Amino acid sequence: QVLAEPGQDAAATRLGSICSALSTNFIPVINFVPDAGAVATVDGNTSVFVCSGDGQADVVAFTNTSTAGQNYAYLITDESNVVIEVVTADAFDFDNFPEGVFRVWGLAYPGALLAQPGDAVGTAELAEGCYGLSENFIEITAGQADGGTVQLANGETSAVVCVGDGIPDVQS
């Protein structure tokens, strides 16, 4: 008959009515609530524009409200939630990204990280065992600045003015 009850110290309690012995090993059980929380930039933004491809670093630093206390990664996806990059750091340089709209999701997990480029968030197994995806994402819009062209109202792109002649040199 088993005498042990929940909460008792197995090494210091009589476990059985006749005889008993403990195994030579044990199995650790990790209680994990996969809470990835919410994600934002360190400035608190959830939407950012970067000038990608200009040779200047476009580093975006991330933060999260996860209470999991375990491993955490950021998944950068396209608008269809297909993984493009898996980032285990709290920042990423988007300068080499093409023009477009991307999402940064947070992922809390206790075991091995399985997510890889090409995985679909929501259908792929992103980590071994249980995991939690953030309740929101950061939207990253990557593009190029376009200064356009300027011209005067008459279509001309140059004008000659006489400075100091007392006549206003208004150009429109």
PDB file of C-alpha atoms in Angstrom:
ATOM      1  CA  GLN A   1       0.000   0.000   0.000  1.00  0.00           C
ATOM      2  CA  VAL A   2       1.288   3.494  -0.893  1.00  0.00           C
ATOM      3  CA  LEU A   3       1.548   5.804   2.100  1.00  0.00           C
ATOM      4  CA  ALA A   4       3.038   8.869   0.411  1.00  0.00           C
ATOM      5  CA  GLU A   5       0.816  11.913   0.000  1.00  0.00           C
ATOM      6  CA  PRO A   6       1.150  15.078  -2.093  1.00  0.00           C
ATOM      7  CA  GLY A   7       3.382  17.674  -0.473  1.00  0.00           C
ATOM      8  CA  GLN A   8       5.499  15.208   1.513  1.00  0.00           C
ATOM      9  CA  ASP A   9       9.280  15.001   1.116  1.00  0.00           C
ATOM     10  CA  ALA A  10       9.794  11.700  -0.754  1.00  0.00           C
ATOM     11  CA  ALA A  11      13.321  11.297   0.637  1.00  0.00           C
ATOM     12  CA  ALA A  12      12.208  11.701   4.253  1.00  0.00           C
ATOM     13  CA  THR A  13       8.800   9.992   4.283  1.00  0.00           C
ATOM     14  CA  ARG A  14       7.875   6.331   4.545  1.00  0.00           C
ATOM     15  CA  LEU A  15       6.453   5.712   1.069  1.00  0.00           C
ATOM     16  CA  GLY A  16       4.952   2.229   1.416  1.00  0.00           C
ATOM     17  CA  SER A  17       3.454  -0.050   4.063  1.00  0.00           C
ATOM     18  CA  ILE A  18       5.876  -2.944   3.458  1.00  0.00           C
ATOM     19  CA  CYS A  19       8.966  -1.695   1.677  1.00  0.00           C
ATOM     20  CA  SER A  20       9.783   1.000  -0.874  1.00  0.00           C
ATOM     21  CA  ALA A  21      12.653   2.559  -2.777  1.00  0.00           C
ATOM     22  CA  LEU A  22      13.117   5.694  -4.865  1.00  0.00           C
ATOM     23  CA  SER A  23      14.476   5.561  -8.393  1.00  0.00           C
ATOM     24  CA  THR A  24      18.086   6.593  -8.971  1.00  0.00           C
ATOM     25  CA  ASN A  25      16.982   9.489 -11.163  1.00  0.00           C
ATOM     26  CA  PHE A  26      14.111  11.910 -11.435  1.00  0.00           C
ATOM     27  CA  ILE A  27      12.302  13.801 -14.161  1.00  0.00           C
ATOM     28  CA  PRO A  28      12.266  17.586 -13.820  1.00  0.00           C
ATOM     29  CA  VAL A  29       8.908  19.164 -14.633  1.00  0.00           C
ATOM     30  CA  ILE A  30       8.999  22.774 -15.766  1.00  0.00           C
ATOM     31  CA  ASN A  31       5.810  24.731 -15.210  1.00  0.00           C
ATOM     32  CA  PHE A  32       5.652  27.237 -18.049  1.00  0.00           C
ATOM     33  CA  VAL A  33       2.905  29.619 -19.026  1.00  0.00           C
ATOM     34  CA  PRO A  34       3.716  30.611 -22.608  1.00  0.00           C
ATOM     35  CA  ASP A  35       3.003  34.335 -22.259  1.00  0.00           C
ATOM     36  CA  ALA A  36       4.735  36.354 -24.975  1.00  0.00           C
ATOM     37  CA  GLY A  37       2.980  39.556 -23.874  1.00  0.00           C
ATOM     38  CA  ALA A  38       2.880  42.552 -26.190  1.00  0.00           C
ATOM     39  CA  VAL A  39       5.717  43.865 -28.357  1.00  0.00           C
ATOM     40  CA  ALA A  40       6.792  47.406 -29.199  1.00  0.00           C
ATOM     41  CA  THR A  41       9.941  49.331 -30.017  1.00  0.00           C
ATOM     42  CA  VAL A  42      11.915  50.612 -27.033  1.00  0.00           C
ATOM     43  CA  ASP A  43      10.281  53.991 -27.795  1.00  0.00           C
ATOM     44  CA  GLY A  44       6.833  52.408 -27.349  1.00  0.00           C
ATOM     45  CA  ASN A  45       5.920  52.450 -31.059  1.00  0.00           C
ATOM     46  CA  THR A  46       4.155  49.617 -32.874  1.00  0.00           C
ATOM     47  CA  SER A  47       4.677  51.113 -36.338  1.00  0.00           C
ATOM     48  CA  VAL A  48       8.039  52.205 -37.787  1.00  0.00           C
ATOM     49  CA  PHE A  49       9.319  53.451 -41.178  1.00  0.00           C
ATOM     50  CA  VAL A  50      12.911  52.644 -42.198  1.00  0.00           C
ATOM     51  CA  CYS A  51      14.884  53.739 -45.271  1.00  0.00           C
ATOM     52  CA  SER A  52      16.195  50.339 -46.320  1.00  0.00           C
ATOM     53  CA  GLY A  53      18.946  49.801 -48.853  1.00  0.00           C
ATOM     54  CA  ASP A  54      20.645  53.175 -48.363  1.00  0.00           C
ATOM     55  CA  GLY A  55      23.748  51.788 -46.652  1.00  0.00           C
ATOM     56  CA  GLN A  56      22.801  53.430 -43.345  1.00  0.00           C
ATOM     57  CA  ALA A  57      21.941  51.168 -40.423  1.00  0.00           C
ATOM     58  CA  ASP A  58      18.193  50.921 -39.779  1.00  0.00           C
ATOM     59  CA  VAL A  59      18.327  49.245 -36.372  1.00  0.00           C
ATOM     60  CA  VAL A  60      15.013  48.846 -34.596  1.00  0.00           C
ATOM     61  CA  ALA A  61      15.225  47.867 -30.907  1.00  0.00           C
ATOM     62  CA  PHE A  62      12.413  45.726 -29.476  1.00  0.00           C
ATOM     63  CA  THR A  63      10.887  45.254 -26.045  1.00  0.00           C
ATOM     64  CA  ASN A  64       8.111  43.051 -24.699  1.00  0.00           C
ATOM     65  CA  THR A  65       5.826  42.671 -21.701  1.00  0.00           C
ATOM     66  CA  SER A  66       6.297  38.903 -21.349  1.00  0.00           C
ATOM     67  CA  THR A  67       6.153  37.497 -17.844  1.00  0.00           C
ATOM     68  CA  ALA A  68       7.265  34.018 -18.941  1.00  0.00           C
ATOM     69  CA  GLY A  69      10.850  34.377 -17.730  1.00  0.00           C
ATOM     70  CA  GLN A  70      12.031  31.839 -20.321  1.00  0.00           C
ATOM     71  CA  ASN A  71      13.514  32.068 -23.812  1.00  0.00           C
ATOM     72  CA  TYR A  72      12.261  34.816 -26.092  1.00  0.00           C
ATOM     73  CA  ALA A  73      12.710  35.429 -29.805  1.00  0.00           C
ATOM     74  CA  TYR A  74      11.341  37.837 -32.391  1.00  0.00           C
ATOM     75  CA  LEU A  75       9.905  36.534 -35.658  1.00  0.00           C
ATOM     76  CA  ILE A  76      10.047  38.902 -38.612  1.00  0.00           C
ATOM     77  CA  THR A  77       7.352  38.002 -41.128  1.00  0.00           C
ATOM     78  CA  ASP A  78       5.799  39.343 -44.281  1.00  0.00           C
ATOM     79  CA  GLU A  79       2.162  40.545 -44.291  1.00  0.00           C
ATOM     80  CA  SER A  80       1.018  36.934 -44.780  1.00  0.00           C
ATOM     81  CA  ASN A  81       2.840  35.960 -41.543  1.00  0.00           C
ATOM     82  CA  VAL A  82       5.481  33.849 -43.292  1.00  0.00           C
ATOM     83  CA  VAL A  83       8.743  33.965 -41.318  1.00  0.00           C
ATOM     84  CA  ILE A  84      11.611  35.823 -43.015  1.00  0.00           C
ATOM     85  CA  GLU A  85      14.028  36.106 -40.062  1.00  0.00           C
ATOM     86  CA  VAL A  86      14.268  34.623 -36.570  1.00  0.00           C
ATOM     87  CA  VAL A  87      15.973  37.030 -34.170  1.00  0.00           C
ATOM     88  CA  THR A  88      17.054  36.111 -30.645  1.00  0.00           C
ATOM     89  CA  ALA A  89      18.525  39.573 -29.936  1.00  0.00           C
ATOM     90  CA  ASP A  90      16.463  42.594 -28.859  1.00  0.00           C
ATOM     91  CA  ALA A  91      17.264  44.575 -32.032  1.00  0.00           C
ATOM     92  CA  PHE A  92      17.527  44.059 -35.795  1.00  0.00           C
ATOM     93  CA  ASP A  93      18.984  46.050 -38.718  1.00  0.00           C
ATOM     94  CA  PHE A  94      16.442  46.321 -41.545  1.00  0.00           C
ATOM     95  CA  ASP A  95      18.801  48.069 -44.015  1.00  0.00           C
ATOM     96  CA  ASN A  96      19.138  44.980 -46.256  1.00  0.00           C
ATOM     97  CA  PHE A  97      15.379  44.378 -46.434  1.00  0.00           C
ATOM     98  CA  PRO A  98      13.530  45.090 -49.677  1.00  0.00           C
ATOM     99  CA  GLU A  99      10.778  47.697 -49.825  1.00  0.00           C
ATOM    100  CA  GLY A 100       7.573  46.450 -48.246  1.00  0.00           C
ATOM    101  CA  VAL A 101       5.626  45.964 -45.034  1.00  0.00           C
ATOM    102  CA  PHE A 102       6.849  43.496 -42.419  1.00  0.00           C
ATOM    103  CA  ARG A 103       5.742  42.338 -38.972  1.00  0.00           C
ATOM    104  CA  VAL A 104       7.757  41.632 -35.841  1.00  0.00           C
ATOM    105  CA  TRP A 105       6.098  39.095 -33.511  1.00  0.00           C
ATOM    106  CA  GLY A 106       7.310  38.028 -30.067  1.00  0.00           C
ATOM    107  CA  LEU A 107       7.669  34.335 -29.185  1.00  0.00           C
ATOM    108  CA  ALA A 108       8.106  32.946 -25.638  1.00  0.00           C
ATOM    109  CA  TYR A 109       9.189  29.302 -25.353  1.00  0.00           C
ATOM    110  CA  PRO A 110      10.822  26.985 -22.781  1.00  0.00           C
ATOM    111  CA  GLY A 111      12.441  24.377 -25.067  1.00  0.00           C
ATOM    112  CA  ALA A 112      14.215  24.437 -28.403  1.00  0.00           C
ATOM    113  CA  LEU A 113      13.408  27.161 -30.923  1.00  0.00           C
ATOM    114  CA  LEU A 114      12.208  25.513 -34.148  1.00  0.00           C
ATOM    115  CA  ALA A 115      10.993  28.552 -36.139  1.00  0.00           C
ATOM    116  CA  GLN A 116      12.837  29.149 -39.379  1.00  0.00           C
ATOM    117  CA  PRO A 117      12.404  31.206 -42.535  1.00  0.00           C
ATOM    118  CA  GLY A 118       9.504  29.942 -44.623  1.00  0.00           C
ATOM    119  CA  ASP A 119       7.395  28.827 -41.636  1.00  0.00           C
ATOM    120  CA  ALA A 120       3.855  30.170 -41.451  1.00  0.00           C
ATOM    121  CA  VAL A 121       3.056  31.728 -38.078  1.00  0.00           C
ATOM    122  CA  GLY A 122      -0.150  30.163 -36.827  1.00  0.00           C
ATOM    123  CA  THR A 123       0.324  26.787 -38.541  1.00  0.00           C
ATOM    124  CA  ALA A 124       3.994  25.822 -38.084  1.00  0.00           C
ATOM    125  CA  GLU A 125       5.449  24.405 -34.869  1.00  0.00           C
ATOM    126  CA  LEU A 126       7.596  27.357 -33.828  1.00  0.00           C
ATOM    127  CA  ALA A 127       9.185  25.820 -30.725  1.00  0.00           C
ATOM    128  CA  GLU A 128       9.489  22.460 -29.026  1.00  0.00           C
ATOM    129  CA  GLY A 129       6.651  21.893 -26.575  1.00  0.00           C
ATOM    130  CA  CYS A 130       4.452  24.816 -25.707  1.00  0.00           C
ATOM    131  CA  TYR A 131       5.047  28.397 -26.784  1.00  0.00           C
ATOM    132  CA  GLY A 132       3.213  31.693 -26.860  1.00  0.00           C
ATOM    133  CA  LEU A 133       2.963  34.273 -29.621  1.00  0.00           C
ATOM    134  CA  SER A 134       2.686  37.970 -28.751  1.00  0.00           C
ATOM    135  CA  GLU A 135      -0.782  39.508 -28.690  1.00  0.00           C
ATOM    136  CA  ASN A 136       0.300  42.099 -31.276  1.00  0.00           C
ATOM    137  CA  PHE A 137       3.091  42.830 -33.753  1.00  0.00           C
ATOM    138  CA  ILE A 138       5.288  45.777 -34.717  1.00  0.00           C
ATOM    139  CA  GLU A 139       4.668  46.925 -38.284  1.00  0.00           C
ATOM    140  CA  ILE A 140       7.877  47.821 -40.142  1.00  0.00           C
ATOM    141  CA  THR A 141       7.505  49.695 -43.425  1.00  0.00           C
ATOM    142  CA  ALA A 142      10.747  49.579 -45.419  1.00  0.00           C
ATOM    143  CA  GLY A 143      11.115  51.985 -48.317  1.00  0.00           C
ATOM    144  CA  GLN A 144      13.199  54.599 -50.024  1.00  0.00           C
ATOM    145  CA  ALA A 145      12.862  58.349 -49.646  1.00  0.00           C
ATOM    146  CA  ASP A 146      11.821  60.074 -52.878  1.00  0.00           C
ATOM    147  CA  GLY A 147      12.534  63.796 -52.985  1.00  0.00           C
ATOM    148  CA  GLY A 148      10.616  64.142 -56.261  1.00  0.00           C
ATOM    149  CA  THR A 149      11.148  67.207 -58.482  1.00  0.00           C
ATOM    150  CA  VAL A 150      10.374  70.906 -58.079  1.00  0.00           C
ATOM    151  CA  GLN A 151       9.472  73.550 -60.623  1.00  0.00           C
ATOM    152  CA  LEU A 152       7.989  76.992 -60.754  1.00  0.00           C
ATOM    153  CA  ALA A 153       4.285  77.472 -61.495  1.00  0.00           C
ATOM    154  CA  ASN A 154       5.144  78.227 -65.134  1.00  0.00           C
ATOM    155  CA  GLY A 155       7.005  74.910 -65.486  1.00  0.00           C
ATOM    156  CA  GLU A 156      10.485  76.443 -65.416  1.00  0.00           C
ATOM    157  CA  THR A 157      13.193  74.860 -63.264  1.00  0.00           C
ATOM    158  CA  SER A 158      15.385  77.962 -62.964  1.00  0.00           C
ATOM    159  CA  ALA A 159      14.893  81.699 -62.467  1.00  0.00           C
ATOM    160  CA  VAL A 160      17.040  84.844 -62.608  1.00  0.00           C
ATOM    161  CA  VAL A 161      16.477  87.556 -59.997  1.00  0.00           C
ATOM    162  CA  CYS A 162      18.117  90.928 -59.490  1.00  0.00           C
ATOM    163  CA  VAL A 163      19.078  91.270 -55.859  1.00  0.00           C
ATOM    164  CA  GLY A 164      19.078  94.728 -54.296  1.00  0.00           C
ATOM    165  CA  ASP A 165      17.105  96.519 -57.055  1.00  0.00           C
ATOM    166  CA  GLY A 166      14.163  97.275 -54.735  1.00  0.00           C
ATOM    167  CA  ILE A 167      11.798  95.086 -56.745  1.00  0.00           C
ATOM    168  CA  PRO A 168      10.356  92.032 -54.928  1.00  0.00           C
ATOM    169  CA  ASP A 169      11.718  88.797 -56.408  1.00  0.00           C
ATOM    170  CA  VAL A 170       8.715  86.577 -55.713  1.00  0.00           C
ATOM    171  CA  GLN A 171       8.813  83.230 -57.504  1.00  0.00           C
ATOM    172  CA  SER A 172       5.966  80.722 -57.480  1.00  0.00           C
TER     173      SER A 172
END
